[in-house]
Amino acid sequence: MSAVEERISDRRLLALLRAFLRAGVMQDGSVRRLVTGTPQGGSVSPLLANVYLHRLDRAWRGAYGVLIRYADDALVMCRSKGQAQAALARLTALLAELGLRPKAAKTRIVQLTEGGEGVDFLGFHHRLVRSRAVRGTGKFIYLARWPSRQAAQHARDRIRFMTMRARLAASVEQVVQELNIFLRGWAGYFRFGNSAREFDKIRNYAVMRVALFLAKRHKRGRAWGFAQVFGSRDELGLISLNGIVVAPRPNRPWRAPVERRR
């Protein structure tokens, strides 16, 4: 609240924010009111987190590297291992002043090198890779990005949930419509990058789950389910994820989506 009061003096708005903080969390039928923090899942929590962590942004100095922060996820880009170690120590100290600490399971120092490990940030996996040879140009190294393992597993879990045995009473049209909504949103987020291969995997997994759903619903074998999917003209209306990836090409400007003309 002290961070909010640096910019806002309206008493009614401040009272509303305090009410948000005292709202508590419903868990197993009972309300739990925590002494510190904001209720997880609350609509105002991300906003208040940014207000609070803005103090971290103001205190950061470029000598420790470039700090990139999105809500409570942060990444520091450094030029050397020594600078990275100093940045981690500085980040830990600044968070301690705010009563916070980095999450140990997600905090590590990674060296971005060709063939080495990459780094996950905001659902993307970032890694240095060597380009393929193109006529008139040589190979060069660039930073590629695609959905992380965790993001891909989340997509598979979501697809499996929507096609689970407990939903056999739902129509195939309804299940495909729900899958399309999810796939369209998931692909819309990850379309910036080098995600075509992961898109193929997720789309193939969705096709497999729809085929199994059909087979179970009609008490037939999986081969019959696949025949129904691939035998239809548009694979039962399941959207395709091909051709929607807008990848940043190495050493070339970003390419905007091209609208199709009628």
Short mmCIF file of C-alpha atoms in Angstrom, two decimals:
data_model
loop_
_atom_site.label_atom_id
_atom_site.label_comp_id
_atom_site.label_asym_id
_atom_site.label_seq_id
_atom_site.Cartn_x
_atom_site.Cartn_y
_atom_site.Cartn_z
CA MET A 1 0.00 0.00 0.00
CA SER A 2 2.89 2.37 0.66
CA ALA A 3 4.05 1.81 -2.93
CA VAL A 4 0.56 2.63 -4.22
CA GLU A 5 0.33 5.72 -2.03
CA GLU A 6 3.43 7.14 -3.72
CA ARG A 7 1.22 8.00 -6.69
CA ILE A 8 -2.40 7.77 -5.48
CA SER A 9 -4.06 9.79 -2.72
CA ASP A 10 -7.73 9.08 -3.45
CA ARG A 11 -9.06 7.62 -0.18
CA ARG A 12 -11.90 5.72 -1.81
CA LEU A 13 -9.56 3.98 -4.24
CA LEU A 14 -7.10 3.16 -1.47
CA ALA A 15 -9.93 1.73 0.63
CA LEU A 16 -11.00 -0.44 -2.31
CA LEU A 17 -7.47 -1.80 -2.70
CA ARG A 18 -7.27 -2.59 1.01
CA ALA A 19 -10.56 -4.48 0.69
CA PHE A 20 -9.02 -6.53 -2.15
CA LEU A 21 -6.06 -7.40 0.07
CA ARG A 22 -8.31 -8.48 2.94
CA ALA A 23 -10.61 -10.55 0.71
CA GLY A 24 -8.94 -13.87 1.50
CA VAL A 25 -8.96 -17.09 -0.49
CA MET A 26 -11.64 -19.80 -0.59
CA GLN A 27 -9.99 -23.16 -0.01
CA ASP A 28 -11.85 -26.44 0.70
CA GLY A 29 -15.03 -24.53 1.50
CA SER A 30 -13.46 -22.16 4.01
CA VAL A 31 -11.99 -18.67 3.65
CA ARG A 32 -8.31 -18.19 4.51
CA ARG A 33 -7.01 -14.66 5.06
CA LEU A 34 -3.26 -14.35 4.74
CA VAL A 35 -1.31 -11.76 6.68
CA THR A 36 0.91 -10.76 3.75
CA GLY A 37 0.66 -10.74 -0.03
CA THR A 38 -2.35 -10.59 -2.33
CA PRO A 39 -4.99 -13.31 -2.79
CA GLN A 40 -3.72 -15.70 -5.47
CA GLY A 41 -5.90 -15.52 -8.56
CA GLY A 42 -7.34 -12.15 -7.62
CA SER A 43 -7.95 -9.75 -10.49
CA VAL A 44 -5.86 -7.02 -8.88
CA SER A 45 -2.89 -9.23 -7.92
CA PRO A 46 -0.84 -8.80 -11.14
CA LEU A 47 -1.31 -5.03 -11.02
CA LEU A 48 -0.22 -4.77 -7.39
CA ALA A 49 2.75 -7.07 -8.07
CA ASN A 50 3.94 -4.70 -10.80
CA VAL A 51 3.45 -1.70 -8.52
CA TYR A 52 5.47 -3.38 -5.78
CA LEU A 53 8.25 -4.69 -8.02
CA HIS A 54 8.58 -1.31 -9.74
CA ARG A 55 10.86 -0.48 -6.82
CA LEU A 56 13.17 -3.25 -8.04
CA ASP A 57 13.22 -1.70 -11.53
CA ARG A 58 14.12 1.72 -10.14
CA ALA A 59 16.94 0.37 -7.97
CA TRP A 60 18.51 -1.73 -10.72
CA ARG A 61 21.71 -0.51 -12.33
CA GLY A 62 22.92 -1.39 -15.81
CA ALA A 63 26.35 -2.40 -14.49
CA TYR A 64 24.80 -5.70 -13.41
CA GLY A 65 23.34 -6.43 -16.84
CA VAL A 66 20.01 -5.77 -18.51
CA LEU A 67 17.02 -6.62 -16.30
CA ILE A 68 13.94 -7.89 -18.15
CA ARG A 69 10.87 -8.32 -15.95
CA TYR A 70 7.31 -9.38 -16.70
CA ALA A 71 5.19 -9.39 -13.51
CA ASP A 72 7.06 -11.72 -11.14
CA ASP A 73 9.23 -13.37 -13.84
CA ALA A 74 12.65 -11.80 -14.35
CA LEU A 75 15.66 -12.41 -16.56
CA VAL A 76 19.03 -10.63 -16.46
CA MET A 77 21.20 -10.61 -19.59
CA CYS A 78 24.93 -10.40 -18.78
CA ARG A 79 28.17 -10.40 -20.74
CA SER A 80 30.20 -12.71 -18.48
CA LYS A 81 29.81 -15.29 -15.74
CA GLY A 82 31.27 -12.88 -13.21
CA GLN A 83 28.72 -10.22 -14.11
CA ALA A 84 25.96 -12.82 -13.87
CA GLN A 85 27.05 -13.87 -10.38
CA ALA A 86 27.18 -10.22 -9.29
CA ALA A 87 23.73 -9.65 -10.81
CA LEU A 88 22.26 -12.61 -8.92
CA ALA A 89 23.73 -11.33 -5.65
CA ARG A 90 22.38 -7.83 -6.35
CA LEU A 91 18.96 -9.17 -7.30
CA THR A 92 18.79 -11.27 -4.13
CA ALA A 93 19.72 -8.27 -1.99
CA LEU A 94 17.15 -5.96 -3.60
CA LEU A 95 14.39 -8.55 -3.23
CA ALA A 96 15.34 -9.09 0.42
CA GLU A 97 14.75 -5.38 1.03
CA LEU A 98 11.21 -5.94 -0.28
CA GLY A 99 10.69 -9.02 1.88
CA LEU A 100 11.03 -11.34 -1.11
CA ARG A 101 13.52 -13.91 -2.42
CA PRO A 102 14.14 -15.61 -5.77
CA LYS A 103 12.50 -19.00 -6.22
CA ALA A 104 15.36 -21.47 -5.91
CA ALA A 105 13.87 -24.01 -8.34
CA LYS A 106 13.73 -21.44 -11.15
CA THR A 107 16.87 -19.41 -10.43
CA ARG A 108 20.08 -20.34 -12.21
CA ILE A 109 22.91 -18.97 -14.33
CA VAL A 110 22.94 -20.16 -17.94
CA GLN A 111 25.56 -19.52 -20.61
CA LEU A 112 24.00 -19.16 -24.04
CA THR A 113 26.31 -20.96 -26.46
CA GLU A 114 25.75 -22.90 -29.65
CA GLY A 115 24.92 -26.47 -28.73
CA GLY A 116 24.56 -25.59 -25.04
CA GLU A 117 21.52 -25.38 -22.83
CA GLY A 118 18.97 -22.65 -23.34
CA VAL A 119 16.75 -20.64 -21.05
CA ASP A 120 12.98 -20.68 -20.52
CA PHE A 121 11.17 -17.37 -20.16
CA LEU A 122 7.44 -16.64 -20.41
CA GLY A 123 6.69 -20.06 -21.86
CA PHE A 124 9.33 -19.85 -24.60
CA HIS A 125 12.59 -21.79 -24.75
CA HIS A 126 15.43 -19.60 -26.05
CA ARG A 127 18.57 -21.16 -27.50
CA LEU A 128 21.46 -20.24 -29.80
CA VAL A 129 21.38 -22.32 -32.98
CA ARG A 130 23.24 -22.32 -36.29
CA SER A 131 21.25 -21.47 -39.39
CA ARG A 132 21.05 -23.71 -42.42
CA ALA A 133 23.05 -22.74 -45.46
CA VAL A 134 21.11 -20.59 -47.92
CA ARG A 135 22.22 -19.87 -51.48
CA GLY A 136 24.34 -16.73 -51.49
CA THR A 137 24.73 -16.59 -47.71
CA GLY A 138 26.78 -18.55 -45.20
CA LYS A 139 25.74 -20.14 -41.95
CA PHE A 140 25.51 -17.99 -38.85
CA ILE A 141 24.36 -18.29 -35.25
CA TYR A 142 21.14 -16.68 -34.03
CA LEU A 143 18.78 -16.84 -31.05
CA ALA A 144 15.86 -19.17 -31.78
CA ARG A 145 12.75 -19.64 -29.64
CA TRP A 146 9.92 -22.14 -29.44
CA PRO A 147 7.43 -23.36 -26.80
CA SER A 148 9.17 -24.75 -23.73
CA ARG A 149 8.69 -28.35 -22.60
CA GLN A 150 6.44 -27.17 -19.81
CA ALA A 151 4.30 -25.13 -22.21
CA ALA A 152 4.01 -28.07 -24.61
CA GLN A 153 3.08 -30.42 -21.76
CA HIS A 154 0.45 -27.96 -20.57
CA ALA A 155 -1.06 -28.00 -24.08
CA ARG A 156 -1.14 -31.80 -24.15
CA ASP A 157 -2.70 -31.93 -20.68
CA ARG A 158 -5.38 -29.48 -21.76
CA ILE A 159 -6.16 -31.42 -24.93
CA ARG A 160 -6.29 -34.69 -22.99
CA PHE A 161 -8.70 -33.13 -20.47
CA MET A 162 -11.05 -31.97 -23.22
CA THR A 163 -11.09 -35.44 -24.83
CA MET A 164 -11.15 -37.58 -21.70
CA ARG A 165 -13.45 -40.58 -21.27
CA ALA A 166 -15.65 -38.69 -18.79
CA ARG A 167 -16.73 -36.38 -21.66
CA LEU A 168 -18.01 -39.11 -23.99
CA ALA A 169 -21.55 -37.75 -23.59
CA ALA A 170 -20.50 -34.56 -25.41
CA SER A 171 -20.85 -34.42 -29.18
CA VAL A 172 -17.77 -34.63 -31.39
CA GLU A 173 -18.65 -31.23 -32.87
CA GLN A 174 -18.60 -29.63 -29.40
CA VAL A 175 -15.27 -31.24 -28.49
CA VAL A 176 -13.67 -30.13 -31.77
CA GLN A 177 -15.00 -26.60 -31.30
CA GLU A 178 -13.48 -26.41 -27.81
CA LEU A 179 -10.19 -27.80 -29.10
CA ASN A 180 -10.13 -25.19 -31.87
CA ILE A 181 -10.63 -22.38 -29.38
CA PHE A 182 -7.72 -23.61 -27.27
CA LEU A 183 -5.40 -24.35 -30.20
CA ARG A 184 -6.11 -20.98 -31.80
CA GLY A 185 -5.22 -19.14 -28.58
CA TRP A 186 -2.17 -21.30 -27.83
CA ALA A 187 -0.80 -20.91 -31.35
CA GLY A 188 -1.57 -17.19 -31.31
CA TYR A 189 0.73 -16.74 -28.32
CA PHE A 190 3.59 -18.90 -29.61
CA ARG A 191 3.41 -17.88 -33.29
CA PHE A 192 6.35 -15.50 -32.87
CA GLY A 193 9.45 -17.65 -33.04
CA ASN A 194 10.59 -20.90 -34.54
CA SER A 195 7.58 -22.93 -33.41
CA ALA A 196 6.51 -24.82 -36.55
CA ARG A 197 7.87 -28.17 -35.37
CA GLU A 198 6.16 -27.90 -31.96
CA PHE A 199 2.95 -26.81 -33.67
CA ASP A 200 3.01 -30.00 -35.75
CA LYS A 201 3.48 -32.12 -32.63
CA ILE A 202 0.62 -30.47 -30.74
CA ARG A 203 -1.72 -30.62 -33.73
CA ASN A 204 -0.91 -34.31 -34.31
CA TYR A 205 -1.57 -34.99 -30.64
CA ALA A 206 -4.98 -33.28 -30.95
CA VAL A 207 -5.81 -35.42 -34.00
CA MET A 208 -4.85 -38.57 -32.09
CA ARG A 209 -7.00 -37.60 -29.09
CA VAL A 210 -10.00 -36.85 -31.30
CA ALA A 211 -9.60 -40.23 -33.03
CA LEU A 212 -9.45 -42.03 -29.68
CA PHE A 213 -12.44 -40.04 -28.44
CA LEU A 214 -14.45 -41.13 -31.49
CA ALA A 215 -13.40 -44.76 -31.07
CA LYS A 216 -14.40 -44.84 -27.40
CA ARG A 217 -17.67 -43.03 -28.06
CA HIS A 218 -18.72 -45.59 -30.67
CA LYS A 219 -17.04 -48.55 -28.90
CA ARG A 220 -14.78 -49.26 -31.85
CA GLY A 221 -11.03 -49.73 -32.28
CA ARG A 222 -8.58 -46.84 -32.57
CA ALA A 223 -7.96 -47.65 -36.24
CA TRP A 224 -11.63 -46.94 -36.90
CA GLY A 225 -11.33 -43.61 -35.08
CA PHE A 226 -8.34 -42.55 -37.18
CA ALA A 227 -10.18 -43.60 -40.34
CA GLN A 228 -13.10 -41.34 -39.41
CA VAL A 229 -10.82 -38.34 -38.82
CA PHE A 230 -8.63 -38.70 -41.90
CA GLY A 231 -11.54 -39.88 -44.04
CA SER A 232 -13.41 -36.61 -43.59
CA ARG A 233 -12.66 -33.73 -45.94
CA ASP A 234 -11.46 -31.30 -43.26
CA GLU A 235 -10.51 -33.76 -40.48
CA LEU A 236 -13.79 -33.10 -38.66
CA GLY A 237 -13.17 -29.34 -38.67
CA LEU A 238 -10.04 -29.42 -36.51
CA ILE A 239 -8.04 -26.31 -37.36
CA SER A 240 -4.62 -26.53 -38.96
CA LEU A 241 -1.64 -24.80 -37.36
CA ASN A 242 0.40 -24.75 -40.56
CA GLY A 243 1.28 -21.42 -42.11
CA ILE A 244 0.50 -19.18 -39.12
CA VAL A 245 4.02 -18.98 -37.69
CA VAL A 246 5.55 -15.53 -38.20
CA ALA A 247 9.20 -16.21 -37.43
CA PRO A 248 11.88 -13.53 -36.99
CA ARG A 249 14.36 -14.31 -39.75
CA PRO A 250 18.05 -14.00 -38.80
CA ASN A 251 19.59 -10.67 -39.82
CA ARG A 252 16.32 -9.60 -41.46
CA PRO A 253 13.48 -7.37 -40.26
CA TRP A 254 10.42 -8.83 -38.59
CA ARG A 255 7.77 -9.98 -41.03
CA ALA A 256 4.19 -8.99 -40.32
CA PRO A 257 1.28 -11.34 -41.07
CA VAL A 258 0.04 -10.94 -44.64
CA GLU A 259 -3.72 -10.52 -44.94
CA ARG A 260 -5.30 -12.64 -47.61
CA ARG A 261 -7.11 -10.75 -50.29
CA ARG A 262 -10.51 -11.91 -51.38
#
